[in-house]
């Protein structure tokens, strides 16, 4: 039997050649996942449009940096969970194992399945405003572009997104993961081109180009001045780029969670942990992904301030937010950057290249839902059929129905109800609750699962003798607790109105009802679901 | 009849102890361990003047008392590794001498299995509770005789075993893996081995296939896709079917009542393949959790009337 020794001078352990002893995966792969998940183009730009006008005196740049610092502790907490219980299934597995089957089911299905029904039209909306609208406009059909912003347009593009995500679930991650790599590289090249454009052009160049192209494409005269005037008319006064005041800036942090809370989205670990080095590897993938996103945002903001003018960028967002933006499409900064080159072909190519940030990301919409549905079906909480895969095409037909049909329904509500559209942050809130319970799990882990914790590489990572993973869990609880309180008490996030709360509450009620019904039905069938996670005594 | 099936405990002593307690805990009439019983890792504990030293999860630990030593050994065993106490010189020699590590590994594996089987005697009421053990592709050949010699455990490989009127046949071989393990064979050879045991079964309607390899493309065989250097591709997010086509064909052709599998730890699941209920309970032995399948077999109707995957 072939063996391998691990250690420097004297081996710390010997491994014999056996199934599953894989080498550590490339950190670059998990880093790409993290960068795409905390997608500063699709989610970030969307966030900035609404966040700035909601808290006009807050500083976007400072709030992004503060958010990234705080989310870094979430990364440490999740690294602890991943390296202690390195299994696919993530939050569902950790919460069921540490906190119990019912809690795990309720918070996993709400955060990783139900709320993704709402993410479908949000993804659709982003596809409309960052791809179809600018593309149609640049190709010479501004009225066609404006259609994508109508109720019908948003609904149709949401359906396109759902079909696209459904196809990706059907074909699996294998092909899509390769596409993801090409997308991130292409997207970064596109961003680099934009950086160069913004660096070599002056503020005066931008004003001239903006006015010229806005007139040419949309027939809007003096669009730059009109945008600033529209924001002022709406009562918005753009703050200059700076670092305070801290209070209003902190209130932007719950907004920023919409894009920056997801460095752990693709963080699954397979195979068997070898030692503390894996803690570093898992951590680095998520941490550097998070901070690459943060760096890209900082670069973007500074270039906006230099070339667009910081006030103009915020005025454009505020005018759009208040429905007074003179240009009839979403203020897509990268389309405006493309206007610095007076060539339609170049502008189209730039939009297409920057859309790679969307197409590299859209596959994440439903892929995790399948895992949770399958896991719940294997635990007999959902009907067995939910985990069935068609023989010929290997399509998880029933789980697709469970994901896609409600998503279509919610897309219709989102498209045709402008009020419902303002509940966008519900999508973040429900997942934040799921994360909150995982953070609670990581804090309780050393108490509830002493042996597991003691044997984990995570327990060895200490600062001044204090294990940093549970401490990071506590800080994460603080961050998510702060966000939850802010979302629920402050009207400016648009999530605390009665219908929004009923919408979210209904998801938790549905999850609880499903679990209780499953327990009752299975008991009648002679199957005791309480046995699923009950530990067999050792002695 | 209630049967508890688990698999791939890979030397985890805590999982073995749980397995032995599973019969009384789940009120099972029989327990089956599907293969890959032995561990993959050996942890040297060096003995010095009045203390011992060991590296646990990347951290060098000094053990000053025999209690601390015993505690460390227990911790190592519970995670599925073998503690091997030796002098620093012995450790140096072990690293240098060709084949020395393999020999020491074998010694530790057999000694551990012997201890385990001694424990089984008491827990399984001297054989009153039927207990079947089998090898898996990662198990060295020497364990077969050790298991076969046990008075309270039955060795399953290649045999037809009557389990309360149900016909159980076992095979620990798998299709080839990238690790070139012990009980691997090309699919054609595997098909011949399967036919040899399947031909022993008098009634497929009451048959249980206990085959270590899961059927190809069943969803019970999804493992992380690896590159040529055995690194998970795309951050471990891409899964690929790696089961056996011979096992899949045999299930489709013979349609046994039940088919239980292991081998692919990540692929916990259930799949209906025609009349056959195929199950892989998966394994998380490293966490000290015994994943298993509780199976209620109806002797009158000759079918699996209830099943539940558990994390014990």
Short mmCIF file of N, CA, C and O in Angstrom, two decimals, chain B residues 31-111:
data_model
loop_
_atom_site.label_atom_id
_atom_site.label_comp_id
_atom_site.label_asym_id
_atom_site.label_seq_id
_atom_site.Cartn_x
_atom_site.Cartn_y
_atom_site.Cartn_z
N UNK B 31 -27.91 -5.81 12.15
CA UNK B 31 -27.11 -4.64 11.75
C UNK B 31 -26.09 -5.05 10.69
O UNK B 31 -25.54 -6.16 10.75
N UNK B 32 -25.90 -4.17 9.73
CA UNK B 32 -24.97 -4.47 8.63
C UNK B 32 -24.00 -3.29 8.48
O UNK B 32 -24.43 -2.14 8.45
N UNK B 33 -22.72 -3.63 8.36
CA UNK B 33 -21.73 -2.58 8.08
C UNK B 33 -21.15 -2.87 6.69
O UNK B 33 -20.57 -3.93 6.45
N UNK B 34 -21.34 -1.91 5.79
CA UNK B 34 -21.16 -2.19 4.37
C UNK B 34 -19.75 -2.19 3.82
O UNK B 34 -19.58 -2.43 2.64
N UNK B 35 -18.73 -1.92 4.58
CA UNK B 35 -17.38 -1.94 4.02
C UNK B 35 -16.60 -0.68 4.33
O UNK B 35 -17.16 0.29 4.85
N UNK B 36 -15.32 -0.71 4.00
CA UNK B 36 -14.38 0.36 4.36
C UNK B 36 -14.41 0.58 5.88
O UNK B 36 -14.77 1.65 6.38
N UNK B 37 -14.00 -0.48 6.54
CA UNK B 37 -14.00 -0.49 8.01
C UNK B 37 -12.73 0.17 8.54
O UNK B 37 -12.74 0.78 9.61
N UNK B 38 -11.64 0.05 7.79
CA UNK B 38 -10.35 0.49 8.32
C UNK B 38 -10.04 1.95 7.99
O UNK B 38 -10.56 2.51 7.04
N UNK B 39 -9.16 2.53 8.81
CA UNK B 39 -8.83 3.95 8.69
C UNK B 39 -7.77 4.24 7.64
O UNK B 39 -7.15 3.32 7.09
N UNK B 40 -7.56 5.51 7.41
CA UNK B 40 -6.64 5.94 6.35
C UNK B 40 -5.41 6.65 6.91
O UNK B 40 -4.48 6.94 6.17
N UNK B 41 -5.47 6.98 8.19
CA UNK B 41 -4.44 7.85 8.76
C UNK B 41 -3.81 7.22 10.01
O UNK B 41 -4.53 6.64 10.83
N UNK B 42 -2.50 7.32 10.12
CA UNK B 42 -1.82 6.87 11.35
C UNK B 42 -1.09 8.07 11.95
O UNK B 42 -0.38 8.79 11.24
N UNK B 43 -1.33 8.28 13.24
CA UNK B 43 -0.73 9.44 13.90
C UNK B 43 0.35 8.97 14.87
O UNK B 43 0.05 8.30 15.86
N UNK B 44 1.62 9.27 14.60
CA UNK B 44 2.68 8.84 15.52
C UNK B 44 2.69 9.67 16.80
O UNK B 44 2.54 10.90 16.76
N UNK B 45 2.81 8.96 17.92
CA UNK B 45 2.98 9.64 19.22
C UNK B 45 4.38 9.29 19.69
O UNK B 45 4.67 8.12 19.91
N UNK B 46 5.23 10.28 19.79
CA UNK B 46 6.62 9.96 20.16
C UNK B 46 6.78 9.98 21.68
O UNK B 46 6.26 10.86 22.37
N UNK B 47 7.51 8.96 22.12
CA UNK B 47 7.70 8.78 23.57
C UNK B 47 9.06 9.37 23.97
O UNK B 47 10.09 9.01 23.38
N UNK B 48 9.05 10.26 24.92
CA UNK B 48 10.30 10.87 25.40
C UNK B 48 10.46 10.52 26.88
O UNK B 48 9.66 9.77 27.43
N UNK B 49 11.47 11.10 27.52
CA UNK B 49 11.69 10.81 28.94
C UNK B 49 10.59 11.44 29.80
O UNK B 49 10.61 12.64 30.05
N UNK B 50 9.62 10.66 30.15
CA UNK B 50 8.57 11.14 31.06
C UNK B 50 7.44 11.88 30.39
O UNK B 50 6.54 12.40 31.06
N UNK B 51 7.42 11.97 29.11
CA UNK B 51 6.28 12.60 28.42
C UNK B 51 6.18 12.08 26.98
O UNK B 51 7.07 11.39 26.49
N UNK B 52 5.07 12.41 26.34
CA UNK B 52 4.84 12.01 24.95
C UNK B 52 4.53 13.28 24.15
O UNK B 52 4.07 14.27 24.71
N UNK B 53 4.71 13.17 22.85
CA UNK B 53 4.43 14.33 22.00
C UNK B 53 3.66 13.88 20.76
O UNK B 53 3.97 12.85 20.17
N UNK B 54 2.67 14.68 20.39
CA UNK B 54 1.85 14.32 19.24
C UNK B 54 1.37 15.61 18.55
O UNK B 54 1.23 16.64 19.21
N UNK B 55 1.15 15.52 17.26
CA UNK B 55 0.58 16.67 16.53
C UNK B 55 -0.90 16.37 16.28
O UNK B 55 -1.23 15.41 15.59
N UNK B 56 -1.76 17.17 16.90
CA UNK B 56 -3.21 17.00 16.73
C UNK B 56 -3.76 18.22 16.01
O UNK B 56 -3.61 19.34 16.49
N UNK B 57 -4.40 17.97 14.88
CA UNK B 57 -4.99 19.05 14.06
C UNK B 57 -4.00 20.21 13.86
O UNK B 57 -4.34 21.37 14.03
N UNK B 58 -2.77 19.84 13.56
CA UNK B 58 -1.77 20.87 13.24
C UNK B 58 -1.08 21.49 14.43
O UNK B 58 -0.21 22.33 14.28
N UNK B 59 -1.45 21.07 15.63
CA UNK B 59 -0.89 21.67 16.83
C UNK B 59 -0.07 20.63 17.60
O UNK B 59 -0.59 19.54 17.90
N UNK B 60 1.18 20.95 17.92
CA UNK B 60 2.00 20.00 18.68
C UNK B 60 1.58 20.03 20.15
O UNK B 60 1.52 21.09 20.77
N UNK B 61 1.28 18.83 20.66
CA UNK B 61 0.77 18.74 22.03
C UNK B 61 1.72 17.87 22.86
O UNK B 61 2.15 16.81 22.41
N UNK B 62 2.05 18.33 24.06
CA UNK B 62 2.88 17.54 24.99
C UNK B 62 1.95 16.86 25.98
O UNK B 62 1.07 17.51 26.58
N UNK B 63 2.14 15.56 26.14
CA UNK B 63 1.28 14.79 27.05
C UNK B 63 2.14 14.35 28.23
O UNK B 63 3.13 13.63 28.03
N UNK B 64 1.79 14.79 29.42
CA UNK B 64 2.66 14.55 30.58
C UNK B 64 2.25 13.35 31.40
O UNK B 64 3.05 12.82 32.18
N UNK B 65 1.00 12.94 31.28
CA UNK B 65 0.56 11.80 32.08
C UNK B 65 -0.04 10.71 31.20
O UNK B 65 -0.38 10.96 30.04
N UNK B 66 -0.17 9.52 31.78
CA UNK B 66 -0.76 8.41 31.02
C UNK B 66 -2.23 8.71 30.68
O UNK B 66 -2.74 8.27 29.67
N UNK B 67 -2.88 9.48 31.58
CA UNK B 67 -4.29 9.85 31.32
C UNK B 67 -4.37 10.74 30.08
O UNK B 67 -5.25 10.58 29.25
N UNK B 68 -3.42 11.68 30.01
CA UNK B 68 -3.41 12.57 28.84
C UNK B 68 -3.12 11.79 27.56
O UNK B 68 -3.69 12.05 26.51
N UNK B 69 -2.22 10.81 27.70
CA UNK B 69 -1.89 9.96 26.55
C UNK B 69 -3.14 9.19 26.10
O UNK B 69 -3.47 9.15 24.91
N UNK B 70 -3.82 8.60 27.08
CA UNK B 70 -5.03 7.81 26.76
C UNK B 70 -6.09 8.70 26.11
O UNK B 70 -6.77 8.29 25.16
N UNK B 71 -6.19 9.91 26.61
CA UNK B 71 -7.19 10.84 26.08
C UNK B 71 -6.85 11.20 24.62
O UNK B 71 -7.74 11.25 23.76
N UNK B 72 -5.56 11.44 24.38
CA UNK B 72 -5.14 11.77 23.00
C UNK B 72 -5.38 10.58 22.08
O UNK B 72 -5.85 10.75 20.94
N UNK B 73 -5.08 9.39 22.56
CA UNK B 73 -5.28 8.18 21.74
C UNK B 73 -6.76 8.01 21.40
O UNK B 73 -7.13 7.68 20.27
N UNK B 74 -7.59 8.29 22.40
CA UNK B 74 -9.04 8.17 22.20
C UNK B 74 -9.50 9.18 21.14
O UNK B 74 -10.29 8.84 20.24
N UNK B 75 -8.98 10.39 21.26
CA UNK B 75 -9.35 11.44 20.31
C UNK B 75 -8.95 11.04 18.88
O UNK B 75 -9.72 11.23 17.94
N UNK B 76 -7.75 10.47 18.77
CA UNK B 76 -7.25 10.06 17.44
C UNK B 76 -8.12 8.93 16.88
O UNK B 76 -8.53 8.96 15.73
N UNK B 77 -8.42 7.94 17.74
CA UNK B 77 -9.24 6.80 17.29
C UNK B 77 -10.64 7.25 16.89
O UNK B 77 -11.21 6.74 15.93
N UNK B 78 -11.20 8.16 17.65
CA UNK B 78 -12.56 8.60 17.36
C UNK B 78 -12.67 9.27 15.99
O UNK B 78 -13.72 9.25 15.37
N UNK B 79 -11.57 9.88 15.54
CA UNK B 79 -11.59 10.54 14.23
C UNK B 79 -11.26 9.58 13.09
O UNK B 79 -11.19 9.97 11.94
N UNK B 80 -11.03 8.31 13.44
CA UNK B 80 -10.76 7.34 12.39
C UNK B 80 -9.28 7.17 12.07
O UNK B 80 -8.93 6.65 11.03
N UNK B 81 -8.43 7.61 12.99
CA UNK B 81 -6.98 7.45 12.77
C UNK B 81 -6.44 6.45 13.77
O UNK B 81 -7.10 6.12 14.76
N UNK B 82 -5.22 6.00 13.52
CA UNK B 82 -4.58 5.03 14.42
C UNK B 82 -3.46 5.71 15.19
O UNK B 82 -2.51 6.21 14.57
N UNK B 83 -3.55 5.73 16.51
CA UNK B 83 -2.41 6.25 17.27
C UNK B 83 -1.30 5.20 17.29
O UNK B 83 -1.58 4.02 17.50
N UNK B 84 -0.09 5.61 17.04
CA UNK B 84 1.03 4.66 17.06
C UNK B 84 2.13 5.23 17.94
O UNK B 84 2.82 6.18 17.55
N UNK B 85 2.26 4.65 19.15
CA UNK B 85 3.27 5.15 20.09
C UNK B 85 4.63 4.57 19.70
O UNK B 85 4.76 3.36 19.48
N UNK B 86 5.63 5.42 19.60
CA UNK B 86 6.97 4.98 19.19
C UNK B 86 8.02 5.97 19.68
O UNK B 86 7.68 7.11 20.03
N UNK B 87 9.26 5.51 19.66
CA UNK B 87 10.35 6.42 20.06
C UNK B 87 10.67 7.34 18.88
O UNK B 87 10.36 7.02 17.73
N UNK B 88 11.34 8.46 19.17
CA UNK B 88 11.71 9.36 18.06
C UNK B 88 12.58 8.65 17.01
O UNK B 88 12.42 8.89 15.82
N UNK B 89 13.48 7.77 17.48
CA UNK B 89 14.33 7.04 16.53
C UNK B 89 13.49 6.13 15.65
O UNK B 89 13.73 6.02 14.44
N UNK B 90 12.54 5.47 16.30
CA UNK B 90 11.65 4.57 15.56
C UNK B 90 10.90 5.34 14.47
O UNK B 90 10.73 4.86 13.35
N UNK B 91 10.47 6.53 14.82
CA UNK B 91 9.73 7.37 13.87
C UNK B 91 10.62 7.75 12.69
O UNK B 91 10.20 7.69 11.52
N UNK B 92 11.87 8.08 13.00
CA UNK B 92 12.81 8.43 11.94
C UNK B 92 13.03 7.23 11.01
O UNK B 92 13.02 7.36 9.79
N UNK B 93 13.22 6.06 11.63
CA UNK B 93 13.44 4.84 10.85
C UNK B 93 12.24 4.53 9.97
O UNK B 93 12.36 4.16 8.81
N UNK B 94 11.06 4.70 10.59
CA UNK B 94 9.81 4.40 9.90
C UNK B 94 9.69 5.23 8.61
O UNK B 94 9.24 4.74 7.58
N UNK B 95 10.11 6.47 8.72
CA UNK B 95 10.00 7.38 7.58
C UNK B 95 10.99 6.99 6.48
O UNK B 95 10.73 7.24 5.31
N UNK B 96 12.11 6.40 6.89
CA UNK B 96 13.17 6.14 5.91
C UNK B 96 13.02 4.78 5.23
O UNK B 96 13.25 4.65 4.04
N UNK B 97 12.64 3.79 6.02
CA UNK B 97 12.68 2.41 5.52
C UNK B 97 11.52 2.10 4.59
O UNK B 97 10.36 2.33 4.93
N UNK B 98 11.84 1.59 3.44
CA UNK B 98 10.84 1.24 2.43
C UNK B 98 9.85 0.20 2.98
O UNK B 98 10.25 -0.84 3.50
N UNK B 99 8.59 0.47 2.93
CA UNK B 99 7.56 -0.50 3.33
C UNK B 99 7.29 -0.55 4.82
O UNK B 99 6.36 -1.23 5.26
N UNK B 100 8.11 0.17 5.62
CA UNK B 100 7.95 0.10 7.07
C UNK B 100 6.62 0.70 7.52
O UNK B 100 5.96 0.18 8.43
N UNK B 101 6.23 1.79 6.89
CA UNK B 101 4.97 2.44 7.27
C UNK B 101 3.80 1.52 6.95
O UNK B 101 2.87 1.37 7.75
N UNK B 102 3.85 0.88 5.78
CA UNK B 102 2.78 -0.04 5.40
C UNK B 102 2.62 -1.17 6.42
O UNK B 102 1.52 -1.52 6.82
N UNK B 103 3.77 -1.69 6.83
CA UNK B 103 3.73 -2.80 7.79
C UNK B 103 3.14 -2.32 9.12
O UNK B 103 2.30 -3.00 9.71
N UNK B 104 3.56 -1.16 9.55
CA UNK B 104 3.05 -0.63 10.84
C UNK B 104 1.55 -0.34 10.73
O UNK B 104 0.78 -0.59 11.65
N UNK B 105 1.16 0.20 9.57
CA UNK B 105 -0.26 0.46 9.32
C UNK B 105 -1.06 -0.82 9.49
O UNK B 105 -2.09 -0.87 10.20
N UNK B 106 -0.59 -1.90 8.85
CA UNK B 106 -1.31 -3.18 8.90
C UNK B 106 -1.43 -3.68 10.34
O UNK B 106 -2.50 -4.15 10.77
N UNK B 107 -0.34 -3.55 11.07
CA UNK B 107 -0.35 -3.99 12.47
C UNK B 107 -1.41 -3.23 13.25
O UNK B 107 -2.21 -3.81 14.00
N UNK B 108 -1.41 -1.92 13.08
CA UNK B 108 -2.36 -1.08 13.83
C UNK B 108 -3.80 -1.38 13.41
O UNK B 108 -4.70 -1.41 14.24
N UNK B 109 -4.01 -1.59 12.12
CA UNK B 109 -5.36 -1.88 11.63
C UNK B 109 -5.90 -3.18 12.20
O UNK B 109 -7.04 -3.25 12.66
N UNK B 110 -5.06 -4.19 12.16
CA UNK B 110 -5.51 -5.50 12.64
C UNK B 110 -5.74 -5.45 14.16
O UNK B 110 -6.74 -5.96 14.68
N UNK B 111 -4.81 -4.80 14.86
CA UNK B 111 -4.96 -4.70 16.33
C UNK B 111 -6.24 -3.96 16.68
O UNK B 111 -6.99 -4.37 17.58
#
